[in-house]
Short mmCIF file of C-alpha atoms in Angstrom, two decimals:
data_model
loop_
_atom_site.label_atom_id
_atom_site.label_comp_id
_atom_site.label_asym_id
_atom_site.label_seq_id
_atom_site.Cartn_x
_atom_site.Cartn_y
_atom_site.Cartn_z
CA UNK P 685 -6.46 33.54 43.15
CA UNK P 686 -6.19 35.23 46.72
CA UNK P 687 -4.17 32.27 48.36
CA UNK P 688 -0.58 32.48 47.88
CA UNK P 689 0.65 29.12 45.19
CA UNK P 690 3.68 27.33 44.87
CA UNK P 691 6.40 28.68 42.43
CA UNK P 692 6.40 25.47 40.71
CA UNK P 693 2.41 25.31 40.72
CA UNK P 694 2.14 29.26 39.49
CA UNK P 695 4.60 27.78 36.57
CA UNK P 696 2.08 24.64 36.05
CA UNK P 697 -0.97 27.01 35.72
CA UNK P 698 0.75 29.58 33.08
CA UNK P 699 1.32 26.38 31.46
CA UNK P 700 -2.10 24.74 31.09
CA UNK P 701 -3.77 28.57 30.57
CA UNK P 702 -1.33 28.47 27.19
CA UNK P 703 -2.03 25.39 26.40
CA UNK P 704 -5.71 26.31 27.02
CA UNK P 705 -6.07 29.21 24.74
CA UNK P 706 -4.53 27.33 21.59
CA UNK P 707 -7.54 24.83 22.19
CA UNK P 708 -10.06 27.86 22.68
CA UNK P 709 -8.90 29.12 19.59
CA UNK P 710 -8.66 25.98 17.04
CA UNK P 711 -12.30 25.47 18.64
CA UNK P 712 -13.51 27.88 16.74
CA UNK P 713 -12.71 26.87 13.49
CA UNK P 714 -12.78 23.00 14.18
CA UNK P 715 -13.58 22.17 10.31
CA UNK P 716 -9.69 23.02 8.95
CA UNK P 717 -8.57 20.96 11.91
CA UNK P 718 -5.93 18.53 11.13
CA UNK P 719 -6.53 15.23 12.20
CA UNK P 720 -4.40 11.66 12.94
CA UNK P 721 -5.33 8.07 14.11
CA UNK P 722 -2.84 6.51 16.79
CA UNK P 723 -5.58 3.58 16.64
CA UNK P 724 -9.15 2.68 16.04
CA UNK P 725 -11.40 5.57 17.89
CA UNK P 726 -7.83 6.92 19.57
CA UNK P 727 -7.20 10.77 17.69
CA UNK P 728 -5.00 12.61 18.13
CA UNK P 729 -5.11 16.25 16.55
CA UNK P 730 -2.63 18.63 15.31
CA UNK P 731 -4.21 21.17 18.55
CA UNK P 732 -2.72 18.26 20.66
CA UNK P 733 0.69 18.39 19.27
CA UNK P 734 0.75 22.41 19.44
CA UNK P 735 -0.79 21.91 23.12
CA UNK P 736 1.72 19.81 24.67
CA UNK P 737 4.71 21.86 22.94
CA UNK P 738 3.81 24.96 24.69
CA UNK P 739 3.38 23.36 27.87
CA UNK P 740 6.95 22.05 27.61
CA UNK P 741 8.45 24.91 26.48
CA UNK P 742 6.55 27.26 29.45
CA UNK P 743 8.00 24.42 32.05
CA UNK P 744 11.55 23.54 30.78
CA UNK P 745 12.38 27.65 30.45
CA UNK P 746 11.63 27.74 34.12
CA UNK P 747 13.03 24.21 35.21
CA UNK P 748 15.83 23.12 32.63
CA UNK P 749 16.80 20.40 34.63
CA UNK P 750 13.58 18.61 35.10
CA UNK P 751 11.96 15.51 33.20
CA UNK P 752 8.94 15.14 30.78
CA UNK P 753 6.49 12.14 30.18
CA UNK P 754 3.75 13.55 27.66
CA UNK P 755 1.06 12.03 26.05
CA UNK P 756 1.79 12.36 22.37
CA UNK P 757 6.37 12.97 22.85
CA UNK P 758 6.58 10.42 25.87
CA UNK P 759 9.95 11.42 27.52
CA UNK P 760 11.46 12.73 24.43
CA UNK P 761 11.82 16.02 26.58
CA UNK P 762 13.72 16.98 29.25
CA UNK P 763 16.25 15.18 31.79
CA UNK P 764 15.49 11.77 31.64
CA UNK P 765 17.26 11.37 35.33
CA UNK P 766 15.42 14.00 37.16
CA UNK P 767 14.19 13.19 40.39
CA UNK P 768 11.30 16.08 39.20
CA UNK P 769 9.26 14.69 36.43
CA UNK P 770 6.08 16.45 34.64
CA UNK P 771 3.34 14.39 33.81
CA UNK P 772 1.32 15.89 31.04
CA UNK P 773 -1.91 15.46 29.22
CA UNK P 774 -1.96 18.62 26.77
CA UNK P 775 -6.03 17.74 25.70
CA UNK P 776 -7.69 14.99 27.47
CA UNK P 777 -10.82 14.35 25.83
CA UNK P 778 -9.66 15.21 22.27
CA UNK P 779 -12.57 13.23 20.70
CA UNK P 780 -14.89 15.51 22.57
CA UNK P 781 -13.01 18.54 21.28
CA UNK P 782 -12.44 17.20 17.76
CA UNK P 783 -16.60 16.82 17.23
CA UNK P 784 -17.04 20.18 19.59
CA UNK P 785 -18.63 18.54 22.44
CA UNK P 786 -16.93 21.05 25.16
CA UNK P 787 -15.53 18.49 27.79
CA UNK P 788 -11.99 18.44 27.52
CA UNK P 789 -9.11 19.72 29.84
CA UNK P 790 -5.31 20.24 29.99
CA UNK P 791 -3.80 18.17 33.17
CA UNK P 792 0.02 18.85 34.27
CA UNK P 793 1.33 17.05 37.26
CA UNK P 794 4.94 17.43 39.08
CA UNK P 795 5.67 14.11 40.38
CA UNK P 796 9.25 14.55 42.65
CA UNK P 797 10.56 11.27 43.77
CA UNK P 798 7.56 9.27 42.17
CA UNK P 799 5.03 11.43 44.52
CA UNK P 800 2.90 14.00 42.85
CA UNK P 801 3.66 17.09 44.86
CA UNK P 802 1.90 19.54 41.73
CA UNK P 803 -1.45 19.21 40.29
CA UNK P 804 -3.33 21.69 37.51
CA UNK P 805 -6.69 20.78 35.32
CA UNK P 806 -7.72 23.29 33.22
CA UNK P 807 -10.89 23.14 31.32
CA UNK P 808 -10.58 25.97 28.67
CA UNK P 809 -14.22 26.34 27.54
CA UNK P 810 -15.23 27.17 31.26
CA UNK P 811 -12.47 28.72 32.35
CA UNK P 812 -12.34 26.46 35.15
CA UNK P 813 -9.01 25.66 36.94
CA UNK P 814 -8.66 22.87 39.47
CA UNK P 815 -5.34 22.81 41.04
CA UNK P 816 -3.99 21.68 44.42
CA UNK P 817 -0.23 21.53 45.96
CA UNK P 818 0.58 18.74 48.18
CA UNK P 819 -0.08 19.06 51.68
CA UNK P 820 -2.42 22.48 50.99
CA UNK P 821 -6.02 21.42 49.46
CA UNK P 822 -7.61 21.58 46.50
CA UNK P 823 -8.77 24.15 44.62
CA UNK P 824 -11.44 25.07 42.09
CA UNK P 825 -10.59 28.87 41.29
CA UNK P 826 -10.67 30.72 44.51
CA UNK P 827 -12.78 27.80 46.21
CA UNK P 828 -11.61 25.05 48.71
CA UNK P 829 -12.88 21.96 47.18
CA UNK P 830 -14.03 19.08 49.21
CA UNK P 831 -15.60 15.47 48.22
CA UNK P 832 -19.00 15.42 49.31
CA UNK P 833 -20.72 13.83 52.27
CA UNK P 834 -22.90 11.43 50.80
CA UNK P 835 -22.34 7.71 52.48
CA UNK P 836 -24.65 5.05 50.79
CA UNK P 837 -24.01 3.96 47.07
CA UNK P 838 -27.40 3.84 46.31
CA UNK P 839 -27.94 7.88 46.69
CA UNK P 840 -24.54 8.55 44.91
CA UNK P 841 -23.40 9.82 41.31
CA UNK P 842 -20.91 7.62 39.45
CA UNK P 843 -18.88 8.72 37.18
CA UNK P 844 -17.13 6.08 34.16
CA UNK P 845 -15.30 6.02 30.84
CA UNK P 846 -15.90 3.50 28.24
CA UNK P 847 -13.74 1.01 26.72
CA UNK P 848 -13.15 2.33 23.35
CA UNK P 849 -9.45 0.46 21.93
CA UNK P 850 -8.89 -2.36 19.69
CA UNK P 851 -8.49 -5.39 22.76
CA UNK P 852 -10.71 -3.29 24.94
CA UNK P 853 -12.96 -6.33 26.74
CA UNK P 854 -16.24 -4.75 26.02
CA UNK P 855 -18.54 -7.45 27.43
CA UNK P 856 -16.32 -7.87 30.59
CA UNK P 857 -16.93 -3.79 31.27
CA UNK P 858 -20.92 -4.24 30.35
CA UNK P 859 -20.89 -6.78 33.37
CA UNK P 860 -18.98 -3.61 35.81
CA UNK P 861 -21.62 -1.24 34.47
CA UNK P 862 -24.37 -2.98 34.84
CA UNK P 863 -23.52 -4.26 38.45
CA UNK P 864 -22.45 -0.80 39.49
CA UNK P 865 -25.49 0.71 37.77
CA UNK P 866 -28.29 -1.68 39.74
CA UNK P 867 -26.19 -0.40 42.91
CA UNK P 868 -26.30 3.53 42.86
CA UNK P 869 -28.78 6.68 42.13
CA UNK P 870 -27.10 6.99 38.22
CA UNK P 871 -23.95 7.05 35.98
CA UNK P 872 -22.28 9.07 33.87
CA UNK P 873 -19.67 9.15 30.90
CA UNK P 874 -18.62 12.65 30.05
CA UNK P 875 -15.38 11.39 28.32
CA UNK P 876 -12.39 13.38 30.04
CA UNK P 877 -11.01 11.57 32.54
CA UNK P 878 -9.04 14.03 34.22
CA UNK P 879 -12.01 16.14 34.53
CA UNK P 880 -13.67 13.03 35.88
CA UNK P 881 -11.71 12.62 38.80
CA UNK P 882 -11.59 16.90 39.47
CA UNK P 883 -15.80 16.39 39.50
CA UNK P 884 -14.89 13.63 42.17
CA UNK P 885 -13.12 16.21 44.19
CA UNK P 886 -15.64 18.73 43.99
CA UNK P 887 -18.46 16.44 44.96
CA UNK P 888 -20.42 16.97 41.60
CA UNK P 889 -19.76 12.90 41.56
CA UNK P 890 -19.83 10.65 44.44
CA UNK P 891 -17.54 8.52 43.19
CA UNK P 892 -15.42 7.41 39.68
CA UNK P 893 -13.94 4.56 37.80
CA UNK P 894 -12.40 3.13 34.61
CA UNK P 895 -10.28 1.26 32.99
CA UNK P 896 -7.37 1.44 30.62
CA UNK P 897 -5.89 4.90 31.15
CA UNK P 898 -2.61 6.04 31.21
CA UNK P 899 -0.32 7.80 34.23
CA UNK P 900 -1.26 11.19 32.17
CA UNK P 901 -4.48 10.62 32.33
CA UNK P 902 -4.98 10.41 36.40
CA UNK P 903 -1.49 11.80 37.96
CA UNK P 904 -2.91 15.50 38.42
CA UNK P 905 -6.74 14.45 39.46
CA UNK P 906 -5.06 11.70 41.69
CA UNK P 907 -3.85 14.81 43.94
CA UNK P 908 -6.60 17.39 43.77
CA UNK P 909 -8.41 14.34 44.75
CA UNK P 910 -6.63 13.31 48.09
CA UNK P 911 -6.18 16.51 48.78
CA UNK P 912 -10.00 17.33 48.50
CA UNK P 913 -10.19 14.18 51.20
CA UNK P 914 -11.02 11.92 48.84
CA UNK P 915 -9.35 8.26 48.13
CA UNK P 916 -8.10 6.73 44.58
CA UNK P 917 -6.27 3.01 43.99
CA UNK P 918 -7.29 0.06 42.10
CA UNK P 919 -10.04 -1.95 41.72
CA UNK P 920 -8.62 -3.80 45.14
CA UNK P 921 -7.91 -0.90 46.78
CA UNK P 922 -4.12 -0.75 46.68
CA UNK P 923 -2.21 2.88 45.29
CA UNK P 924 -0.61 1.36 43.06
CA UNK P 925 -2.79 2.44 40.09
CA UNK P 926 -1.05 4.58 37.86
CA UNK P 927 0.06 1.79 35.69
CA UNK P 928 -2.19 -0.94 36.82
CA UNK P 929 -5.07 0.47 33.58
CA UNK P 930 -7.79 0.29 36.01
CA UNK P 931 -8.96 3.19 38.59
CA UNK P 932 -11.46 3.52 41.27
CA UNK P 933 -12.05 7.25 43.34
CA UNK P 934 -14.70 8.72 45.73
CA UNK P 935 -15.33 9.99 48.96
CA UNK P 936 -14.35 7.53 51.46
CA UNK P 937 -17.12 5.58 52.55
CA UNK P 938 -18.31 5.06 48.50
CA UNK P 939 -15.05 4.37 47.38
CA UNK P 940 -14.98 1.62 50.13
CA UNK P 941 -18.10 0.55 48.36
CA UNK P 942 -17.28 0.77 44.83
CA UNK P 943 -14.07 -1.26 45.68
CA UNK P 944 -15.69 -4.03 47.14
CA UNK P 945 -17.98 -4.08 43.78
CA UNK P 946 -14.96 -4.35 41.43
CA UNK P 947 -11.99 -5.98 42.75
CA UNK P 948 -13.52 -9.10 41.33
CA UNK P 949 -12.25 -7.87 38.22
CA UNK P 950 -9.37 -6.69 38.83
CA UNK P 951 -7.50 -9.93 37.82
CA UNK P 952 -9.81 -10.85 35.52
CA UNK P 953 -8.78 -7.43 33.78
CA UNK P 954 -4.53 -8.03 33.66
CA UNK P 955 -5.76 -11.67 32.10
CA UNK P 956 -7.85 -10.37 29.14
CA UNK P 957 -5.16 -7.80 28.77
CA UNK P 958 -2.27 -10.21 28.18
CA UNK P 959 -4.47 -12.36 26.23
CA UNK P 960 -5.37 -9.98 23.68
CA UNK P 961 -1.81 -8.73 23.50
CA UNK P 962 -0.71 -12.47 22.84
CA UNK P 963 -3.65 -12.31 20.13
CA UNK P 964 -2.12 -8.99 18.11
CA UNK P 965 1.26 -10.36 18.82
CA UNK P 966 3.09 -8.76 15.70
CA UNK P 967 1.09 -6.10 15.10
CA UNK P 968 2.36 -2.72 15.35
CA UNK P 969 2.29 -0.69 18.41
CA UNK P 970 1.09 2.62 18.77
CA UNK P 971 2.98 5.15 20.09
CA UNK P 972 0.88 4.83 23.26
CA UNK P 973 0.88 1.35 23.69
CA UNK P 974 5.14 1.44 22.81
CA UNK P 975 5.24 3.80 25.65
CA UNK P 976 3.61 1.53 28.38
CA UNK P 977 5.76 -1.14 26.98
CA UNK P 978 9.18 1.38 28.03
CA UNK P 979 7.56 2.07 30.80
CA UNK P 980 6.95 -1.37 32.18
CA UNK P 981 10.51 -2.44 31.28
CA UNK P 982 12.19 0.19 33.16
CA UNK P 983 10.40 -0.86 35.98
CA UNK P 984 13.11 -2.57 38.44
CA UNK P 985 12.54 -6.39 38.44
CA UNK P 986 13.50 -5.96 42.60
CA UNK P 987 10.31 -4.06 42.98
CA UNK P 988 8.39 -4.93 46.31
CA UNK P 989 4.94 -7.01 45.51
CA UNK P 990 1.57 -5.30 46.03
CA UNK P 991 0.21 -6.05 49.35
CA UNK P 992 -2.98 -8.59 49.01
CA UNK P 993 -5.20 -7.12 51.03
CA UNK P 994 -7.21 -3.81 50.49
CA UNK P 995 -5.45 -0.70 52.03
CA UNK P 996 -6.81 2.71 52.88
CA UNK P 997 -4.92 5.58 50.90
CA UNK P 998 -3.73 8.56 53.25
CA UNK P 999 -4.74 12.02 52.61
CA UNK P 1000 -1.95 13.02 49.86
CA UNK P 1001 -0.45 9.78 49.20
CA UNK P 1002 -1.31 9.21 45.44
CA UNK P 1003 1.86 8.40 44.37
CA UNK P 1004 3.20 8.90 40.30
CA UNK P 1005 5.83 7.06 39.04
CA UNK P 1006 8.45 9.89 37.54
CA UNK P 1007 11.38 7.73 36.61
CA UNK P 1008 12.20 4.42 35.50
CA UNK P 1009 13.56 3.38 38.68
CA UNK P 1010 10.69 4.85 41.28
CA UNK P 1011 7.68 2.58 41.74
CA UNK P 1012 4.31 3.70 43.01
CA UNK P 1013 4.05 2.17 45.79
CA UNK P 1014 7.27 4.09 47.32
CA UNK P 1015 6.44 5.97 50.44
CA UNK P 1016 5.98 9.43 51.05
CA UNK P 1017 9.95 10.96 51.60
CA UNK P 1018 10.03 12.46 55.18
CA UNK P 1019 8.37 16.18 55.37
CA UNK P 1020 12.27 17.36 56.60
CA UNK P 1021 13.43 16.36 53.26
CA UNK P 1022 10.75 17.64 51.07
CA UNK P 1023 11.68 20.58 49.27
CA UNK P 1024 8.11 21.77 48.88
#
């Protein structure tokens, strides 16, 4: 890398490349691989677990003082009242990895305030690194990555996850797909998310969305995305998606087109959601779904209400929540007072 990175992003990347070669090593040997379920179809491996405790190690030697929220340790790590908070996904994609399909990726964010200032995806099998600081572009290696030019939905490349959890509203996604399909030149469902949203930023897709993931999943593509002059909110638009379980990107002009597609669900979404969480009412939560649950209720009940109306997303203003009291939709702190 020729350009000159961020102290904190050089620390991200050392990160993610350690986390990186435990994967590319237990990928070798894939059939001694230890292997738990945190629900139906949801794995979660023991390459995970080793993953995401290197990570933390590599970034609490250099920053002590600064919080965690992980994937598979939540905010067991760390300062819990840091105004600097990594967001990490130590294998995204881990049932491609566990049955050797090579799509996978580590993704570390540094959220500071709630705003993600810090963004790495690695994708070990390729060697590829996507990374981008706030305010400086996005990168792909030693390349400048931009979001590509194309304008009309029907020429453009979709990218989409499935539903795949116990609750998941199956039929309600089929009827998304199929509209969206009908609407552009062809869809796609690699599986990784965060790679997803870094394929947005490239321009390999025109466009990305999904439903049901997790701040971990989306903080680091959310920058490398704006940064690459892309946009990313919710199905209406809005930036406050990180916790809303539903997530649209593109270029501008199809993201403006892919949002008017799905905001129709959008509500329709929250109200299967809390329906089939009435339904399992009882039932023991995963570790992931306990998590969102802490996270909701540290949210503060004074919290400003989501504008109605669509809203354009500024260059750089994907916002991720670090602490129980910072919401998403805070605004950007004054470029005076950022220390990056």
């Amino acid at each position: 890398m020729s350009q000159a990175l961020h102290p904190m992003l050089n620390i991200a990347i050392k990160a993610a490349r350690a986390a990186g070669a435990i994967i590319n090593r237990a990928s070798l040997d894939l059939d001694i691989l230890r292997i738990n379920t945190k629900g139906p179809n949801d794995f979660v491996s023991e390459v995970d677990q080793a993953a995401e405790q290197v990570i933390i190690e590599t970034l609490l030697q250099a920053y002590p003082g600064h919080g965690i929220l992980a994937e598979e340790s939540g905010r067991e790590h760390g300062a819990r009242n840091s105004e600097y908070v990594w967001i990490i996904d130590p294998l995204d994609g881990t049932t491609n990895f566990i049955h050797g399909f090579p799509v996978y990726a580590v993704s570390i964010a540094l959220a500071h305030r709630g705003v993600v200032q810090q963004a790495v995806v690695y994708d070990p099998s390729r060697n590829d690194l996507f990374y981008a600081t706030r305010g400086r572009g996005a990168f792909l290696n030693d390349r400048r990555l931009r979001v590509s030019k194309r304008t009309r939905l029907q020429d453009a490349l979709i990218g989409t996850g499935f539903p795949f959890r116990r609750g998941d509203n199956f039929k309600r996604y089929m009827k998304m797909f199929e509209e969206v399909m009908q609407q552009c030149a062809g869809l796609r469902r690699p599986g990784a998310a965060a790679l997803d949203l870094c394929y947005v930023a490239a321009g390999y897709y025109d466009g990305f969305f999904e439903t049901g993931l997790n701040p971990w999943d989306i903080a680091a593509g959310s920058l490398i995305i704006t940064e690459a002059g892309g946009l990313i909110g919710n199905f209406t638009g809005e930036s406050d998606y990180l916790y809303q379980r539903e997530v649209v990107a593109g270029s501008p002009r199809i993201y403006g087109q892919l949002v008017q597609i799905l905001s129709p669900y959008s509500r329709v979404i929250k109200a299967d959601e809390a329906e089939g969480a009435a339904a399992e009412a009882g039932a023991q939560a995963t570790p992931e779904q306990a998590l969102a649950d802490s996270l909701k209720a540290e949210a503060p009940a004074e919290a400003p209400a989501p504008k109605k109306g669509p809203v354009r997303i500024r260059k750089g203003e994907a916002a991720a929540s670090s602490t129980g009291t910072d919401t998403v939709n805070q605004p950007t702190p004054p470029a005076e007072d950022a220390p990056f």
